[in-house]
mmCIF file of C-alpha atoms in Angstrom:
data_model
loop_
_atom_site.group_PDB
_atom_site.id
_atom_site.type_symbol
_atom_site.label_atom_id
_atom_site.label_comp_id
_atom_site.label_asym_id
_atom_site.label_seq_id
_atom_site.Cartn_x
_atom_site.Cartn_y
_atom_site.Cartn_z
ATOM 1 C CA UNK A 22 13.258 -16.216 -6.014
ATOM 2 C CA UNK A 23 13.572 -13.221 -8.276
ATOM 3 C CA UNK A 24 12.275 -10.009 -6.751
ATOM 4 C CA UNK A 25 11.124 -6.904 -8.554
ATOM 5 C CA UNK A 26 10.471 -3.738 -6.623
ATOM 6 C CA UNK A 27 8.615 -0.593 -7.584
ATOM 7 C CA UNK A 28 8.757 2.845 -6.083
ATOM 8 C CA UNK A 29 6.607 4.539 -5.078
ATOM 9 C CA UNK A 30 3.830 2.089 -4.255
ATOM 10 C CA UNK A 31 1.313 4.868 -4.588
ATOM 11 C CA UNK A 32 1.405 8.495 -5.599
ATOM 12 C CA UNK A 33 -1.047 11.357 -5.841
ATOM 13 C CA UNK A 34 -0.186 14.241 -8.112
ATOM 14 C CA UNK A 35 -1.842 17.291 -9.534
ATOM 15 C CA UNK A 36 -2.944 17.501 -13.126
ATOM 16 C CA UNK A 37 -0.197 18.804 -15.374
ATOM 17 C CA UNK A 38 2.696 17.563 -13.296
ATOM 18 C CA UNK A 39 5.042 14.677 -14.084
ATOM 19 C CA UNK A 40 5.522 11.520 -12.086
ATOM 20 C CA UNK A 41 8.414 9.057 -12.204
ATOM 21 C CA UNK A 42 8.001 5.411 -11.268
ATOM 22 C CA UNK A 43 11.040 3.211 -10.680
ATOM 23 C CA UNK A 44 11.258 -0.505 -11.302
ATOM 24 C CA UNK A 45 14.200 -2.478 -10.009
ATOM 25 C CA UNK A 46 15.211 -6.107 -10.240
ATOM 26 C CA UNK A 47 16.782 -6.736 -6.847
ATOM 27 C CA UNK A 48 18.597 -10.034 -7.227
ATOM 28 C CA UNK A 49 18.930 -10.618 -10.936
ATOM 29 C CA UNK A 50 19.786 -8.846 -14.150
ATOM 30 C CA UNK A 51 16.893 -8.043 -16.411
ATOM 31 C CA UNK A 52 17.461 -7.906 -20.143
ATOM 32 C CA UNK A 53 13.937 -6.760 -20.760
ATOM 33 C CA UNK A 54 11.426 -4.881 -18.679
ATOM 34 C CA UNK A 55 7.775 -4.493 -19.449
ATOM 35 C CA UNK A 56 5.412 -1.770 -18.320
ATOM 36 C CA UNK A 57 1.727 -2.540 -17.920
ATOM 37 C CA UNK A 58 -1.269 -0.452 -17.004
ATOM 38 C CA UNK A 59 -4.393 -1.800 -15.396
ATOM 39 C CA UNK A 60 -7.650 0.100 -15.004
ATOM 40 C CA UNK A 61 -10.199 -1.066 -12.401
ATOM 41 C CA UNK A 62 -11.766 -4.433 -13.209
ATOM 42 C CA UNK A 63 -9.778 -4.700 -16.437
ATOM 43 C CA UNK A 64 -6.861 -6.836 -17.413
ATOM 44 C CA UNK A 65 -3.242 -5.832 -17.735
ATOM 45 C CA UNK A 66 -2.465 -3.921 -20.882
ATOM 46 C CA UNK A 67 1.118 -3.832 -22.075
ATOM 47 C CA UNK A 68 2.287 -0.278 -22.618
ATOM 48 C CA UNK A 69 5.868 -0.780 -23.690
ATOM 49 C CA UNK A 70 8.836 -3.095 -23.707
ATOM 50 C CA UNK A 71 12.282 -1.819 -22.891
ATOM 51 C CA UNK A 72 15.679 -3.395 -23.348
ATOM 52 C CA UNK A 73 18.714 -2.170 -21.491
ATOM 53 C CA UNK A 74 20.538 0.508 -23.416
ATOM 54 C CA UNK A 75 18.041 0.856 -26.217
ATOM 55 C CA UNK A 76 14.837 2.750 -26.883
ATOM 56 C CA UNK A 77 11.575 1.322 -25.635
ATOM 57 C CA UNK A 78 9.083 -0.257 -27.999
ATOM 58 C CA UNK A 79 5.622 1.110 -27.403
ATOM 59 C CA UNK A 80 2.361 -0.673 -28.020
ATOM 60 C CA UNK A 81 -0.105 0.769 -30.464
ATOM 61 C CA UNK A 82 -2.052 3.640 -28.970
ATOM 62 C CA UNK A 83 0.469 4.435 -26.235
ATOM 63 C CA UNK A 84 1.957 7.926 -26.536
ATOM 64 C CA UNK A 85 5.716 7.649 -26.331
ATOM 65 C CA UNK A 86 6.104 11.356 -25.602
ATOM 66 C CA UNK A 87 3.751 11.123 -22.681
ATOM 67 C CA UNK A 88 5.064 7.901 -21.164
ATOM 68 C CA UNK A 89 8.828 8.180 -21.126
ATOM 69 C CA UNK A 90 10.704 4.972 -20.427
ATOM 70 C CA UNK A 91 14.370 4.778 -19.570
ATOM 71 C CA UNK A 92 16.086 1.428 -19.090
ATOM 72 C CA UNK A 93 19.326 2.758 -17.714
ATOM 73 C CA UNK A 94 20.841 -0.470 -16.480
ATOM 74 C CA UNK A 95 20.192 -4.193 -16.220
ATOM 75 C CA UNK A 96 18.459 -3.628 -12.892
ATOM 76 C CA UNK A 97 16.591 -0.357 -13.320
ATOM 77 C CA UNK A 98 13.857 0.957 -15.580
ATOM 78 C CA UNK A 99 11.837 4.106 -15.058
ATOM 79 C CA UNK A 100 8.480 5.225 -16.374
ATOM 80 C CA UNK A 101 7.750 8.939 -16.343
ATOM 81 C CA UNK A 102 4.195 10.065 -16.882
ATOM 82 C CA UNK A 103 4.509 13.580 -18.236
ATOM 83 C CA UNK A 104 1.813 16.211 -17.903
ATOM 84 C CA UNK A 105 -0.398 13.765 -16.077
ATOM 85 C CA UNK A 106 -4.175 14.051 -16.331
ATOM 86 C CA UNK A 107 -6.955 12.383 -14.340
ATOM 87 C CA UNK A 108 -7.451 9.816 -17.106
ATOM 88 C CA UNK A 109 -3.884 8.609 -16.477
ATOM 89 C CA UNK A 110 -4.938 7.474 -13.015
ATOM 90 C CA UNK A 111 -4.311 3.760 -13.018
ATOM 91 C CA UNK A 112 -2.323 0.888 -11.562
ATOM 92 C CA UNK A 113 1.084 0.706 -13.240
ATOM 93 C CA UNK A 114 2.955 -2.578 -13.011
ATOM 94 C CA UNK A 115 6.421 -3.396 -14.251
ATOM 95 C CA UNK A 116 7.747 -6.821 -15.048
ATOM 96 C CA UNK A 117 11.273 -8.007 -15.671
ATOM 97 C CA UNK A 118 12.705 -10.837 -17.736
ATOM 98 C CA UNK A 119 15.763 -12.617 -16.417
ATOM 99 C CA UNK A 120 18.901 -12.304 -18.480
ATOM 100 C CA UNK A 121 20.320 -15.471 -19.913
ATOM 101 C CA UNK A 122 17.333 -17.803 -19.861
ATOM 102 C CA UNK A 123 15.822 -19.264 -23.031
ATOM 103 C CA UNK A 124 13.049 -17.195 -24.504
ATOM 104 C CA UNK A 125 10.562 -20.045 -24.189
ATOM 105 C CA UNK A 126 10.995 -20.462 -20.466
ATOM 106 C CA UNK A 127 9.062 -18.668 -17.819
ATOM 107 C CA UNK A 128 11.188 -15.898 -16.496
ATOM 108 C CA UNK A 129 9.029 -12.817 -16.191
ATOM 109 C CA UNK A 130 8.600 -11.465 -12.688
ATOM 110 C CA UNK A 131 6.149 -8.754 -11.702
ATOM 111 C CA UNK A 132 6.662 -5.825 -9.395
ATOM 112 C CA UNK A 133 4.074 -4.962 -6.751
ATOM 113 C CA UNK A 134 2.624 -2.097 -8.782
ATOM 114 C CA UNK A 135 2.242 1.658 -8.364
ATOM 115 C CA UNK A 136 -1.142 3.228 -7.846
ATOM 116 C CA UNK A 137 -1.229 6.638 -9.541
ATOM 117 C CA UNK A 138 -4.001 9.097 -8.799
ATOM 118 C CA UNK A 139 -4.075 12.374 -10.684
ATOM 119 C CA UNK A 140 -6.272 15.066 -9.177
ATOM 120 C CA UNK B 4 -4.245 -9.948 -33.544
ATOM 121 C CA UNK B 5 -3.517 -12.356 -30.745
ATOM 122 C CA UNK B 6 -6.444 -12.656 -28.340
ATOM 123 C CA UNK B 7 -7.006 -14.427 -25.067
ATOM 124 C CA UNK B 8 -10.602 -14.984 -24.041
ATOM 125 C CA UNK B 9 -11.908 -15.608 -20.567
ATOM 126 C CA UNK B 10 -15.634 -15.301 -21.004
ATOM 127 C CA UNK B 11 -17.030 -17.165 -18.039
ATOM 128 C CA UNK B 12 -17.455 -15.650 -14.635
ATOM 129 C CA UNK B 13 -17.690 -14.379 -12.062
ATOM 130 C CA UNK B 14 -17.530 -17.811 -10.508
ATOM 131 C CA UNK B 15 -18.729 -18.735 -7.042
ATOM 132 C CA UNK B 16 -18.067 -22.119 -5.453
ATOM 133 C CA UNK B 17 -18.472 -23.456 -1.922
ATOM 134 C CA UNK B 18 -15.433 -24.166 0.191
ATOM 135 C CA UNK B 19 -13.979 -27.570 -0.588
ATOM 136 C CA UNK B 20 -15.379 -27.714 -4.125
ATOM 137 C CA UNK B 21 -13.456 -27.828 -7.379
ATOM 138 C CA UNK B 22 -13.233 -24.529 -9.253
ATOM 139 C CA UNK B 23 -12.772 -24.770 -13.008
ATOM 140 C CA UNK B 24 -11.463 -21.753 -14.900
ATOM 141 C CA UNK B 25 -11.324 -21.716 -18.680
ATOM 142 C CA UNK B 26 -9.391 -19.798 -21.298
ATOM 143 C CA UNK B 27 -9.182 -19.881 -25.090
ATOM 144 C CA UNK B 28 -6.625 -18.266 -27.328
ATOM 145 C CA UNK B 29 -6.596 -17.306 -30.969
ATOM 146 C CA UNK B 30 -2.990 -17.734 -32.071
ATOM 147 C CA UNK B 31 -2.026 -21.319 -32.928
ATOM 148 C CA UNK B 32 1.617 -20.299 -32.694
ATOM 149 C CA UNK B 33 1.275 -19.692 -28.978
ATOM 150 C CA UNK B 34 3.601 -21.937 -27.061
ATOM 151 C CA UNK B 35 3.616 -20.900 -23.412
ATOM 152 C CA UNK B 36 0.571 -20.595 -21.191
ATOM 153 C CA UNK B 37 0.317 -19.091 -17.747
ATOM 154 C CA UNK B 38 -2.206 -18.678 -14.973
ATOM 155 C CA UNK B 39 -1.808 -15.759 -12.612
ATOM 156 C CA UNK B 40 -3.717 -14.969 -9.449
ATOM 157 C CA UNK B 41 -4.374 -11.347 -8.623
ATOM 158 C CA UNK B 42 -5.785 -10.169 -5.344
ATOM 159 C CA UNK B 43 -7.557 -6.836 -5.306
ATOM 160 C CA UNK B 44 -5.068 -3.981 -5.366
ATOM 161 C CA UNK B 45 -2.084 -6.274 -5.867
ATOM 162 C CA UNK B 46 -0.005 -7.272 -8.842
ATOM 163 C CA UNK B 47 -0.341 -10.719 -10.449
ATOM 164 C CA UNK B 48 1.475 -13.709 -9.050
ATOM 165 C CA UNK B 49 2.233 -16.817 -11.053
ATOM 166 C CA UNK B 50 0.220 -19.913 -10.167
ATOM 167 C CA UNK B 51 1.011 -22.307 -12.990
ATOM 168 C CA UNK B 52 2.627 -22.444 -16.386
ATOM 169 C CA UNK B 53 2.330 -25.144 -19.016
ATOM 170 C CA UNK B 54 3.939 -25.777 -22.390
ATOM 171 C CA UNK B 55 2.856 -29.272 -23.394
ATOM 172 C CA UNK B 56 -0.531 -30.801 -24.122
ATOM 173 C CA UNK B 57 -2.092 -32.575 -21.192
ATOM 174 C CA UNK B 58 -2.263 -31.948 -17.491
ATOM 175 C CA UNK B 59 0.228 -30.441 -15.115
ATOM 176 C CA UNK B 60 -0.391 -30.685 -11.408
ATOM 177 C CA UNK B 61 1.042 -28.616 -8.571
ATOM 178 C CA UNK B 62 -0.568 -29.141 -5.198
ATOM 179 C CA UNK B 63 -4.245 -28.240 -5.405
ATOM 180 C CA UNK B 64 -3.813 -26.709 -8.862
ATOM 181 C CA UNK B 65 -3.973 -28.489 -12.207
ATOM 182 C CA UNK B 66 -3.414 -26.780 -15.529
ATOM 183 C CA UNK B 67 -4.798 -28.457 -18.629
ATOM 184 C CA UNK B 68 -3.705 -27.621 -22.154
ATOM 185 C CA UNK B 69 -5.279 -28.682 -25.435
ATOM 186 C CA UNK B 70 -3.459 -27.042 -28.307
ATOM 187 C CA UNK B 71 -5.715 -28.573 -30.951
ATOM 188 C CA UNK B 72 -8.703 -26.865 -29.373
ATOM 189 C CA UNK B 73 -6.662 -23.821 -28.354
ATOM 190 C CA UNK B 74 -7.898 -24.210 -24.839
ATOM 191 C CA UNK B 75 -6.215 -23.987 -21.456
ATOM 192 C CA UNK B 76 -7.865 -24.412 -18.090
ATOM 193 C CA UNK B 77 -7.061 -24.251 -14.405
ATOM 194 C CA UNK B 78 -8.628 -26.532 -11.840
ATOM 195 C CA UNK B 79 -8.462 -25.674 -8.161
ATOM 196 C CA UNK B 80 -9.262 -28.597 -5.880
ATOM 197 C CA UNK B 81 -10.463 -28.226 -2.308
ATOM 198 C CA UNK B 82 -11.127 -24.533 -2.875
ATOM 199 C CA UNK B 83 -10.436 -22.269 0.082
ATOM 200 C CA UNK B 84 -11.744 -18.781 0.845
ATOM 201 C CA UNK B 85 -8.160 -17.581 0.392
ATOM 202 C CA UNK B 86 -8.403 -18.653 -3.252
ATOM 203 C CA UNK B 87 -10.937 -15.864 -3.816
ATOM 204 C CA UNK B 88 -9.242 -13.621 -6.359
ATOM 205 C CA UNK B 89 -9.148 -12.785 -10.041
ATOM 206 C CA UNK B 90 -7.396 -15.367 -12.186
ATOM 207 C CA UNK B 91 -5.681 -14.168 -15.318
ATOM 208 C CA UNK B 92 -4.831 -16.411 -18.219
ATOM 209 C CA UNK B 93 -1.786 -15.305 -20.218
ATOM 210 C CA UNK B 94 -0.324 -16.617 -23.434
ATOM 211 C CA UNK B 95 3.089 -16.096 -24.934
ATOM 212 C CA UNK B 96 4.183 -16.743 -28.464
ATOM 213 C CA UNK B 97 7.778 -17.865 -28.505
ATOM 214 C CA UNK B 98 9.962 -15.598 -30.558
ATOM 215 C CA UNK B 99 12.538 -12.869 -30.351
ATOM 216 C CA UNK B 100 9.939 -10.292 -29.404
ATOM 217 C CA UNK B 101 7.576 -12.512 -27.474
ATOM 218 C CA UNK B 102 5.371 -10.923 -24.856
ATOM 219 C CA UNK B 103 2.545 -11.983 -22.609
ATOM 220 C CA UNK B 104 -1.015 -11.383 -23.751
ATOM 221 C CA UNK B 105 -3.493 -11.409 -20.890
ATOM 222 C CA UNK B 106 -7.140 -12.291 -20.773
ATOM 223 C CA UNK B 107 -9.581 -10.114 -18.860
ATOM 224 C CA UNK B 108 -9.597 -12.475 -15.936
ATOM 225 C CA UNK B 109 -12.184 -14.496 -14.043
ATOM 226 C CA UNK B 110 -13.193 -13.480 -10.548
ATOM 227 C CA UNK B 111 -13.514 -16.466 -8.236
ATOM 228 C CA UNK B 112 -15.347 -16.325 -4.943
ATOM 229 C CA UNK B 113 -15.108 -19.257 -2.545
ATOM 230 C CA UNK B 114 -17.962 -19.282 -0.049
ATOM 231 C CA UNK B 115 -17.115 -20.499 3.480
#
């Protein structure tokens, strides 16, 4: 099956620093990658959608200058949390859509997530 | 605004019982429906997906969809302690910019 990896799986950083999270599709090409954030005991909230080679589309309320997304290739997307603060501490999960399948079909695979703690 | 509601829960059932998880959605244009299982500290994993009205069975899991009532459910037969997790309902509207909208989830606990 399709595998999506994330790195790192967890990270602790100091307030004011930046953190980069990588999302890779290991055995398929991903036309679209999604970035979600999940706070404890809450559901997944979509932050942004990125297509390879184009700018990411951010959901309402998500600061594009704070959460930088780069979809450099069909297998790699990165999320950089700039000037992180304790309120950015969360579980960040990426998901990838397989290239070439019909839009109506299920084809979105989730990575294992990255736990970010900002001290 | 497209919404997905999972208002019941947490749910506790004894081992071997049937667990019934419910979900309603607001957008009649929604066409794809998904149930994910999420263990604590892990990312979601797909359990079932359904597109057509009626029932779809896969092992101990049955997804039920009623588009007229805008209702989708998940039945888990012969519940096991390993089924204890949070179950997320997700809905996708088919279109060029379609994306999954998740409910808040229902926490299921299966008592040995």
